[in-house]
PDB file of C-alpha atoms in Angstrom:
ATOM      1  CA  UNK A 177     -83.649-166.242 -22.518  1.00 96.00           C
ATOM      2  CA  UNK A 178     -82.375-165.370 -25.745  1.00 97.00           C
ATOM      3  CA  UNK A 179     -85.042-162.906 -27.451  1.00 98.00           C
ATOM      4  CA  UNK A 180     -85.541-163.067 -31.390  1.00 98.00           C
ATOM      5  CA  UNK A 181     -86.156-159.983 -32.974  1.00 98.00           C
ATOM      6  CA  UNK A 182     -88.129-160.303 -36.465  1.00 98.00           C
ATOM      7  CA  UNK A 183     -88.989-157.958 -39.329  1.00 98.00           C
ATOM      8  CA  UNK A 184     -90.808-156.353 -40.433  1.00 98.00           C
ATOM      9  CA  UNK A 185     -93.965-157.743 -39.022  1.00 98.00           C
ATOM     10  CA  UNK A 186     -96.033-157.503 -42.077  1.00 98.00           C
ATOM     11  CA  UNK A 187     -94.888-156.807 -45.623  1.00 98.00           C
ATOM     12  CA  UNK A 188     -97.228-156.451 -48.653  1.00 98.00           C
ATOM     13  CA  UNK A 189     -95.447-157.036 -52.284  1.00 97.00           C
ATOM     14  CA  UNK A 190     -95.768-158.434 -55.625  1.00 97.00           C
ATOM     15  CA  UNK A 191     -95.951-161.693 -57.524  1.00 98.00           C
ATOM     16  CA  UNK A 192     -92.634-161.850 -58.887  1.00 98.00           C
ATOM     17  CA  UNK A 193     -90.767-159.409 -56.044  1.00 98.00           C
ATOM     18  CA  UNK A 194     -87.845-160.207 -53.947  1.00 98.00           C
ATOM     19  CA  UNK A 195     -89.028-160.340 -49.980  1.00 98.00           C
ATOM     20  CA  UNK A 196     -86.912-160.067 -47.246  1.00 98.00           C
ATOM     21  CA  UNK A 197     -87.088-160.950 -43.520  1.00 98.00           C
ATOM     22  CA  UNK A 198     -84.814-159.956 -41.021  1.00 98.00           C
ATOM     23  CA  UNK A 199     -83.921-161.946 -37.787  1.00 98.00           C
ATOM     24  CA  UNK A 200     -81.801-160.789 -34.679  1.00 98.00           C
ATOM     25  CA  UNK A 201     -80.838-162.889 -31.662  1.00 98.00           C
ATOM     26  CA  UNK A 202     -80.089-160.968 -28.559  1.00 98.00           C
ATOM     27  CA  UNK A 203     -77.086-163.075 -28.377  1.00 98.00           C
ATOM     28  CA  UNK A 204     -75.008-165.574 -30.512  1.00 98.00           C
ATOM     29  CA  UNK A 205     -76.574-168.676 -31.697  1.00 98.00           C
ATOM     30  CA  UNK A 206     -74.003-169.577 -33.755  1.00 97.00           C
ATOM     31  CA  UNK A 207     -76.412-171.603 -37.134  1.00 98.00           C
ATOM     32  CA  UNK A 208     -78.916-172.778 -34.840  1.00 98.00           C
ATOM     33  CA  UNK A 209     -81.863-170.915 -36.535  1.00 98.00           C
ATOM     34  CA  UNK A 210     -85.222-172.226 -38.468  1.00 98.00           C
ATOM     35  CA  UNK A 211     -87.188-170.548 -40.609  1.00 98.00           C
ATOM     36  CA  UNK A 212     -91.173-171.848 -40.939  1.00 98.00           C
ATOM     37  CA  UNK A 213     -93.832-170.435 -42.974  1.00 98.00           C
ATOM     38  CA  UNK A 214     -97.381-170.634 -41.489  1.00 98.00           C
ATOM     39  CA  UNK A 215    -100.621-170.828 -43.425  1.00 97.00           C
ATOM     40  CA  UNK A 216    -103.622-169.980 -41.805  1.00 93.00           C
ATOM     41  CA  UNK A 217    -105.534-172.701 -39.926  1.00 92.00           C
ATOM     42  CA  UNK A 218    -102.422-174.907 -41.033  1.00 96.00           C
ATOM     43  CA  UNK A 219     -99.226-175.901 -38.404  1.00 97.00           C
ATOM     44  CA  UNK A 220     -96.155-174.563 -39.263  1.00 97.00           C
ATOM     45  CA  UNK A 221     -93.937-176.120 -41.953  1.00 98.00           C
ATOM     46  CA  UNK A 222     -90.268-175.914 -41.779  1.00 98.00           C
ATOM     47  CA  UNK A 223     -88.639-174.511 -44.696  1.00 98.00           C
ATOM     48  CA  UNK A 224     -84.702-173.367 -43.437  1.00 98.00           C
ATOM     49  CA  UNK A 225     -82.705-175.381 -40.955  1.00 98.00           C
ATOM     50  CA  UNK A 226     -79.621-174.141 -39.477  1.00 98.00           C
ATOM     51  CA  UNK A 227     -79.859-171.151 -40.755  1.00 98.00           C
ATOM     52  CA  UNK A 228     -79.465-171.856 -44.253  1.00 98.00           C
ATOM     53  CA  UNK A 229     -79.949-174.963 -45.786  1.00 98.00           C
ATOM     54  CA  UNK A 230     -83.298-176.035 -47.326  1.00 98.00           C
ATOM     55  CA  UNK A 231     -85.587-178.224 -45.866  1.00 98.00           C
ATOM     56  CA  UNK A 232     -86.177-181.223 -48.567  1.00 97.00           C
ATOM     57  CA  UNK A 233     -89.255-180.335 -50.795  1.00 97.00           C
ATOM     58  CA  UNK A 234     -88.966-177.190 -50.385  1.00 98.00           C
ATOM     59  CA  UNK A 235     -88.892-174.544 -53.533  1.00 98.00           C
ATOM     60  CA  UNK A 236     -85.500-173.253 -54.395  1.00 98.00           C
ATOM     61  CA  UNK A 237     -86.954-169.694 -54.147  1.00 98.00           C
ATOM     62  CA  UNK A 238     -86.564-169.695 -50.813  1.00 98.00           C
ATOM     63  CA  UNK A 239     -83.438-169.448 -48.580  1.00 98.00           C
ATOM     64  CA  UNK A 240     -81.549-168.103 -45.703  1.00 98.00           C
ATOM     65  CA  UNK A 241     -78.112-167.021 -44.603  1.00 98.00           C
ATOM     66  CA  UNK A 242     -76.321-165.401 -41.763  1.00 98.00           C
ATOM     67  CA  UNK A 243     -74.606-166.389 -38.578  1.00 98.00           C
ATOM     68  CA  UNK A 244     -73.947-165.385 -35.056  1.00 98.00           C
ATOM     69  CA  UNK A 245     -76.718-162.784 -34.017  1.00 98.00           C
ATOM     70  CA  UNK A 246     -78.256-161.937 -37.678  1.00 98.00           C
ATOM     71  CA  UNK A 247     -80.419-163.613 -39.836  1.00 98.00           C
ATOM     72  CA  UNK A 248     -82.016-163.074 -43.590  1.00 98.00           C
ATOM     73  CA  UNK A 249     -84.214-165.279 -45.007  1.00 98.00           C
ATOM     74  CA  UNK A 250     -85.513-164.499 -48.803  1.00 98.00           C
ATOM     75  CA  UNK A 251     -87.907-165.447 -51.189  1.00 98.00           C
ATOM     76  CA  UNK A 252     -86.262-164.267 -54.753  1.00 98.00           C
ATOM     77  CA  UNK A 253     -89.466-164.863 -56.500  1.00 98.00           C
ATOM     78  CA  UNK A 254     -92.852-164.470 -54.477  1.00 98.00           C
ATOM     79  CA  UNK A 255     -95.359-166.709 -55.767  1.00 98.00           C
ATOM     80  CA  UNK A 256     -99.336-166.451 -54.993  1.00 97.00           C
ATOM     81  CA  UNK A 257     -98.782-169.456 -52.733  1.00 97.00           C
ATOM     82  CA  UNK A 258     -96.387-167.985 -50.518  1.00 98.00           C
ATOM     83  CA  UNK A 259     -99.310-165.934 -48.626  1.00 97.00           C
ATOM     84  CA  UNK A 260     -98.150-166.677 -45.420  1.00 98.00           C
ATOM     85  CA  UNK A 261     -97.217-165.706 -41.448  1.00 98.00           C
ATOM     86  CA  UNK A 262     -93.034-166.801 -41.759  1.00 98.00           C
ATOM     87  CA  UNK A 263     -91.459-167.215 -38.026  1.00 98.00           C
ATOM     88  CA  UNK A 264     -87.116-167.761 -37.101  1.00 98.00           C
ATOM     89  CA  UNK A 265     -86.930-169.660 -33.833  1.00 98.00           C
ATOM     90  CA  UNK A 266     -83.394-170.542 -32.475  1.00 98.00           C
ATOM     91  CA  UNK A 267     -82.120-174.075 -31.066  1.00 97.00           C
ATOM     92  CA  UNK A 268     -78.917-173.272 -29.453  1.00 97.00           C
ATOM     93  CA  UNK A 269     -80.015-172.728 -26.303  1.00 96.00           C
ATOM     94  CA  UNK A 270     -83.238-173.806 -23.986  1.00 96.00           C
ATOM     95  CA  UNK A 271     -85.562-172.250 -23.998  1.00 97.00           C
ATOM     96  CA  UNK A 272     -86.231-172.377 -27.584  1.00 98.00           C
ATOM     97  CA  UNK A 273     -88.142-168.957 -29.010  1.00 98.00           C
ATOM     98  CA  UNK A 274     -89.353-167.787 -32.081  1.00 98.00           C
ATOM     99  CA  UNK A 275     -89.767-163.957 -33.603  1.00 98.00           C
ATOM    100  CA  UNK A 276     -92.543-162.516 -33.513  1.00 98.00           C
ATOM    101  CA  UNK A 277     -93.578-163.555 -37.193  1.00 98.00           C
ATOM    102  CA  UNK A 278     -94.013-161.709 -40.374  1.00 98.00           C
ATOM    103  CA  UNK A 279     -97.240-161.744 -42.128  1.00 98.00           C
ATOM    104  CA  UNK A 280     -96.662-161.579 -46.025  1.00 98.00           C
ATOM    105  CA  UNK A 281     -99.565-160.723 -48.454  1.00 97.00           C
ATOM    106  CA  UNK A 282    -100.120-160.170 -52.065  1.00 95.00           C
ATOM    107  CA  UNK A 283    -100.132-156.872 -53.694  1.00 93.00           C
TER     108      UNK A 283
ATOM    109  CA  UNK B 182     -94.389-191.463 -42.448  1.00 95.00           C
ATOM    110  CA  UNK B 183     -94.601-189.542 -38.896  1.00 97.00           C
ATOM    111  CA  UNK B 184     -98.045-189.124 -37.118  1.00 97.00           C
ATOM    112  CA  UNK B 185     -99.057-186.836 -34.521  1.00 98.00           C
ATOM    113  CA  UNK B 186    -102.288-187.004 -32.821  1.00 98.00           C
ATOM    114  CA  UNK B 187    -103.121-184.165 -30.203  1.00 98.00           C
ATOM    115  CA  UNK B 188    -105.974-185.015 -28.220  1.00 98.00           C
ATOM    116  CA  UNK B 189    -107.885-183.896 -24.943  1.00 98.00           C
ATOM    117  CA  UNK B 190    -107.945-180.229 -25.261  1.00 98.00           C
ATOM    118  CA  UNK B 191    -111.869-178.602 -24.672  1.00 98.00           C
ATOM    119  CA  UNK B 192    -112.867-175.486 -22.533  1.00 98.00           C
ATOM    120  CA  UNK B 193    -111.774-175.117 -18.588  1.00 98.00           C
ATOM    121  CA  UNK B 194    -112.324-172.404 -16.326  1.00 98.00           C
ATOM    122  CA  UNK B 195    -109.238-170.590 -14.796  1.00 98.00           C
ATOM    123  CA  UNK B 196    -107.286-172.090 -12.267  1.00 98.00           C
ATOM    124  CA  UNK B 197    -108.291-175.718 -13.416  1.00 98.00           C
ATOM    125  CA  UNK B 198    -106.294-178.538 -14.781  1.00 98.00           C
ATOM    126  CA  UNK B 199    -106.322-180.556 -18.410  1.00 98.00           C
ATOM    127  CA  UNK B 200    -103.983-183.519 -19.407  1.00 98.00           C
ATOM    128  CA  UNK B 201    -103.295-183.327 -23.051  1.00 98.00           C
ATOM    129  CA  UNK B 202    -102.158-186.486 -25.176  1.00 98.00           C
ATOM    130  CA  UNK B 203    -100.334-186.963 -28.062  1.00 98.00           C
ATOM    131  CA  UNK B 204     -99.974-190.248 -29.997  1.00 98.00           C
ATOM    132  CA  UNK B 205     -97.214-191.091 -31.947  1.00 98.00           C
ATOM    133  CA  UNK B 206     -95.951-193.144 -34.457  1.00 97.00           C
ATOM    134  CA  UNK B 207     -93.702-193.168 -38.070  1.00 97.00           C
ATOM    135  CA  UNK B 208     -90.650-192.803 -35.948  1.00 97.00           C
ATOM    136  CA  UNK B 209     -88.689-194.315 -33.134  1.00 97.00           C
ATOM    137  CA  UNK B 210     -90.659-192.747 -30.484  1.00 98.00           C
ATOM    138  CA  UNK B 211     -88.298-193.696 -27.511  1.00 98.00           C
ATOM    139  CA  UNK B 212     -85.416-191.991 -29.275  1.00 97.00           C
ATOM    140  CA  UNK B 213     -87.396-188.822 -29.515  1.00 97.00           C
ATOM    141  CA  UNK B 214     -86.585-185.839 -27.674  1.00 98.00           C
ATOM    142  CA  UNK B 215     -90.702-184.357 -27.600  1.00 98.00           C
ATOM    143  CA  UNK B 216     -91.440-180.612 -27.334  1.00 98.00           C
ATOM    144  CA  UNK B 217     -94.672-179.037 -26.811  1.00 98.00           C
ATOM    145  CA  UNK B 218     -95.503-175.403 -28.655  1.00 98.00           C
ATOM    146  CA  UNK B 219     -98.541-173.492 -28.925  1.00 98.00           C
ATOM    147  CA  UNK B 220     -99.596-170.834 -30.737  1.00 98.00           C
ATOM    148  CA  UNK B 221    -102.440-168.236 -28.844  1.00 98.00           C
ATOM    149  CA  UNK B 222    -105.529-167.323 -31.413  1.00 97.00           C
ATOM    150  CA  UNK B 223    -104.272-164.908 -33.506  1.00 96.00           C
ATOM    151  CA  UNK B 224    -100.424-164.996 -32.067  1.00 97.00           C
ATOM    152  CA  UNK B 225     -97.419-166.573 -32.512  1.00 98.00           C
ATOM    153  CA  UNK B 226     -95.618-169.615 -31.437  1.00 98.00           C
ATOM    154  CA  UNK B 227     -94.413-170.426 -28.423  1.00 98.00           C
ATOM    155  CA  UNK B 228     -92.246-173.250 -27.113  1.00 98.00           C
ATOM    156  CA  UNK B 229     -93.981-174.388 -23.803  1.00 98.00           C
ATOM    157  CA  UNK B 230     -91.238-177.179 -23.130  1.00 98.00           C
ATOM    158  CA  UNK B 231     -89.581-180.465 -23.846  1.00 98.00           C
ATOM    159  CA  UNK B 232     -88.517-184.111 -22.887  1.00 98.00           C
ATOM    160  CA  UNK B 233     -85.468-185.513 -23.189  1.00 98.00           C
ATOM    161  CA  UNK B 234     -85.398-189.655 -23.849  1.00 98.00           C
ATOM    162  CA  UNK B 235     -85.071-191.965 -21.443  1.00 97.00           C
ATOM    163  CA  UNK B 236     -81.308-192.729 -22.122  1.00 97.00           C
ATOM    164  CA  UNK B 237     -80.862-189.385 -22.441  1.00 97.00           C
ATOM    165  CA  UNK B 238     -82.243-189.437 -18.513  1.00 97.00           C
ATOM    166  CA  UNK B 239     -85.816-187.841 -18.996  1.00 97.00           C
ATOM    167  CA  UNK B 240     -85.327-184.259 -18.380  1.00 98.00           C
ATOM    168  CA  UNK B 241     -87.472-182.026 -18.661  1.00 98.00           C
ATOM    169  CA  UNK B 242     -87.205-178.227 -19.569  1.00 98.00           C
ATOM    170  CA  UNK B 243     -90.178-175.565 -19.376  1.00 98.00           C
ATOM    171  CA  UNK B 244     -91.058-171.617 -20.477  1.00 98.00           C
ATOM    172  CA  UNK B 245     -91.052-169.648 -17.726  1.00 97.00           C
ATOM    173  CA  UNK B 246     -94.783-169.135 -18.133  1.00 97.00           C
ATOM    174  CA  UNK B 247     -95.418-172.639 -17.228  1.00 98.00           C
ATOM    175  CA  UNK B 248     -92.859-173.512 -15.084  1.00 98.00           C
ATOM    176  CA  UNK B 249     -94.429-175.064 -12.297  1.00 98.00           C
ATOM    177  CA  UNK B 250     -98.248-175.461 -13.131  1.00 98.00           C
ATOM    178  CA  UNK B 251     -97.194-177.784 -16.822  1.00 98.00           C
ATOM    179  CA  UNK B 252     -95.689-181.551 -16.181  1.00 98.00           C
ATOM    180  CA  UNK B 253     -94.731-183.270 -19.549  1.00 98.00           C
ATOM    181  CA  UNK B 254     -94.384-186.918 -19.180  1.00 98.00           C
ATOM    182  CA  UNK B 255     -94.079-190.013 -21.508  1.00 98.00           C
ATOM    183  CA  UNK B 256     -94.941-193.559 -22.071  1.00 98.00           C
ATOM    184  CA  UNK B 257     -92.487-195.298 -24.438  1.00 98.00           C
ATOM    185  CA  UNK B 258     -94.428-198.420 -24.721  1.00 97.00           C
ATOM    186  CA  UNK B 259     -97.456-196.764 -26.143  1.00 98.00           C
ATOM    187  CA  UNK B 260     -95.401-193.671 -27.325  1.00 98.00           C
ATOM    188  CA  UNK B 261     -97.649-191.488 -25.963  1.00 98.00           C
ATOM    189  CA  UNK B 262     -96.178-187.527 -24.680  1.00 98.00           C
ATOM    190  CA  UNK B 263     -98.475-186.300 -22.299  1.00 98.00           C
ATOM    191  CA  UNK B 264     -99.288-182.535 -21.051  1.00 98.00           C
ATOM    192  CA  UNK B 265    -100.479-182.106 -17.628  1.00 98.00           C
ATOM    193  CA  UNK B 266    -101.580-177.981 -17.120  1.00 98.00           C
ATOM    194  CA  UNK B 267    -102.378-177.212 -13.791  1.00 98.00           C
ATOM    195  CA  UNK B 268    -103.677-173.591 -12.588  1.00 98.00           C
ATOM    196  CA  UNK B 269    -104.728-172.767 -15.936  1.00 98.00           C
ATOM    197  CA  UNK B 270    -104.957-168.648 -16.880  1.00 98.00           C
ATOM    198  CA  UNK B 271    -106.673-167.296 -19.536  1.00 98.00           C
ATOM    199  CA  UNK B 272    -103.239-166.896 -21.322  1.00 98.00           C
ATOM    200  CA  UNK B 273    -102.966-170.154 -22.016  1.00 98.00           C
ATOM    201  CA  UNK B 274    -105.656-170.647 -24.577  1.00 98.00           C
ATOM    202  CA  UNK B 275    -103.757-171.711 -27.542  1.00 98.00           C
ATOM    203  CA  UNK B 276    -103.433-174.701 -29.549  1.00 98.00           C
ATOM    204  CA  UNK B 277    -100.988-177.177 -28.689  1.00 98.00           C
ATOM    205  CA  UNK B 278     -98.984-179.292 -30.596  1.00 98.00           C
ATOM    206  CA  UNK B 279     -96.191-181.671 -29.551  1.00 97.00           C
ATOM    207  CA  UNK B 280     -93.249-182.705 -31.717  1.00 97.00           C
ATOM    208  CA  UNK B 281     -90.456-184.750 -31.981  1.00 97.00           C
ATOM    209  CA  UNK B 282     -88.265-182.228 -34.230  1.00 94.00           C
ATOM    210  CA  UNK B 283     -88.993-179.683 -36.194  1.00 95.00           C
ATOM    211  CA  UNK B 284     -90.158-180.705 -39.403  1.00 96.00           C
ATOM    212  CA  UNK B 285     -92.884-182.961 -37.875  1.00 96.00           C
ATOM    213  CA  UNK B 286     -96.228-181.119 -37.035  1.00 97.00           C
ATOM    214  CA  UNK B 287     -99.796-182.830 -35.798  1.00 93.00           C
ATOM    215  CA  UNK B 288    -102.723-180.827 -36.183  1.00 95.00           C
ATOM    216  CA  UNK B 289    -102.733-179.818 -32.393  1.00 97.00           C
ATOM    217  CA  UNK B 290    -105.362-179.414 -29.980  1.00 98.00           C
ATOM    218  CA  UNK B 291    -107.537-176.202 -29.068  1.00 98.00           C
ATOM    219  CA  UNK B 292    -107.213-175.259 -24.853  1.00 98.00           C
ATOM    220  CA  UNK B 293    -109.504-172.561 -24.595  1.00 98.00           C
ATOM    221  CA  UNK B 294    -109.220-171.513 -20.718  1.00 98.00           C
ATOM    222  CA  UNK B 295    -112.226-169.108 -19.990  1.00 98.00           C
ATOM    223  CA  UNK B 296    -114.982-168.405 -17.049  1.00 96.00           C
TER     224      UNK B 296
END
């Protein structure tokens, strides 16, 4: 099984600030990554597909990039809103698994 | 618009069985390749397993911590996914949710396996 390494797990920072998640596969998966954010008591929302492009309704301040084995997903701008539990999970190969999950709060 | 209704989760003692449905609609249901994931109280997500469509030749795929107590089945003329958990632990309180992709979430269904 390919294991997804996320972090960190929890991150406190500013309205305004630059966040940063990290995500490693223990082996290629090529693009085949999404990025979700959670809110609590709410399902998961997708917000990156394959690795980098946006999901459709999504705010521009989010993204993601890499390829291969390492990840980065980024929000430029953090917004009140974006209080959140954010998880990578990989598709290329079955069975699917997800990082552990950051946890993001507000300064 | 795609709908996703989880139904027939509740409390069970270990080692007993629960069929969970889900009811679909806003898509082409017998197209669908449908996953179930869950998400322990307090944990993260976890892909339990998936279905392939029927011209796709049904397969099925499972997480090794259900392989061979979990069945997932369908019924294209109702589009229905079902989830039958056998042997139940206490690890597998969660709440369930099926899906046909990724960006389509229902509300899920609580399991809560306990004595």
């Amino acid at each position: 099984d390919i294991q997804m390494t996320q972090s960190p797990s929890s991150l406190s920072a500013s309205v305004g600030d630059r966040v940063i998640i990290t995500c490693q596969a223990s082996q290629d998966i090529s693009k085949y990554l999404n990025w979700f954010q959670q809110k609590p008591g709410k399902a998961p929302k997708l917000l990156i597909y394959d690795a980098s492009n946006l999901e459709t309704g999504v705010p521009s301040r989010f993204s993601g990039s890499g390829s291969g084995t390492d990840f980065t997903f980024t929000i430029s701008s953090l917004q009140p809103e974006d209080l959140a539990t954010y998880y990578c999970q990989q598709y290329n190969n079955v069975p699917r698994t997800f990082g552990g999950g950051t946890k993001v709060e507000i300064k | 618009e795609v709908q996703l209704v989880e139904s027939g989760g509740g409390l069970v003692k270990p080692g007993g069985s629960l069929r969970l449905s889900c009811a679909a609609s806003g898509f082409t249901f017998s197209d669908a390749w449908m996953s179930w994931v869950r998400q322990a109280p307090g944990k993260g997500l976890e892909w339990v397993g998936r279905i392939k469509s029927k011209t796709a030749g049904e397969t099925t795929d499972y997480a090794a911590p259900v392989k061979g107590r979990f069945t997932i089945s369908r019924d294209d003329s109702n589009n229905m996914l079902y989830l039958q958990m056998n042997s139940l632990k206490t690890e597998d309180t969660a709440v369930y949710y099926c899906i046909p992709n990724w960006r389509s979430w229902g509300q899920g269904t609580l399991v809560t396996v306990s004595s």
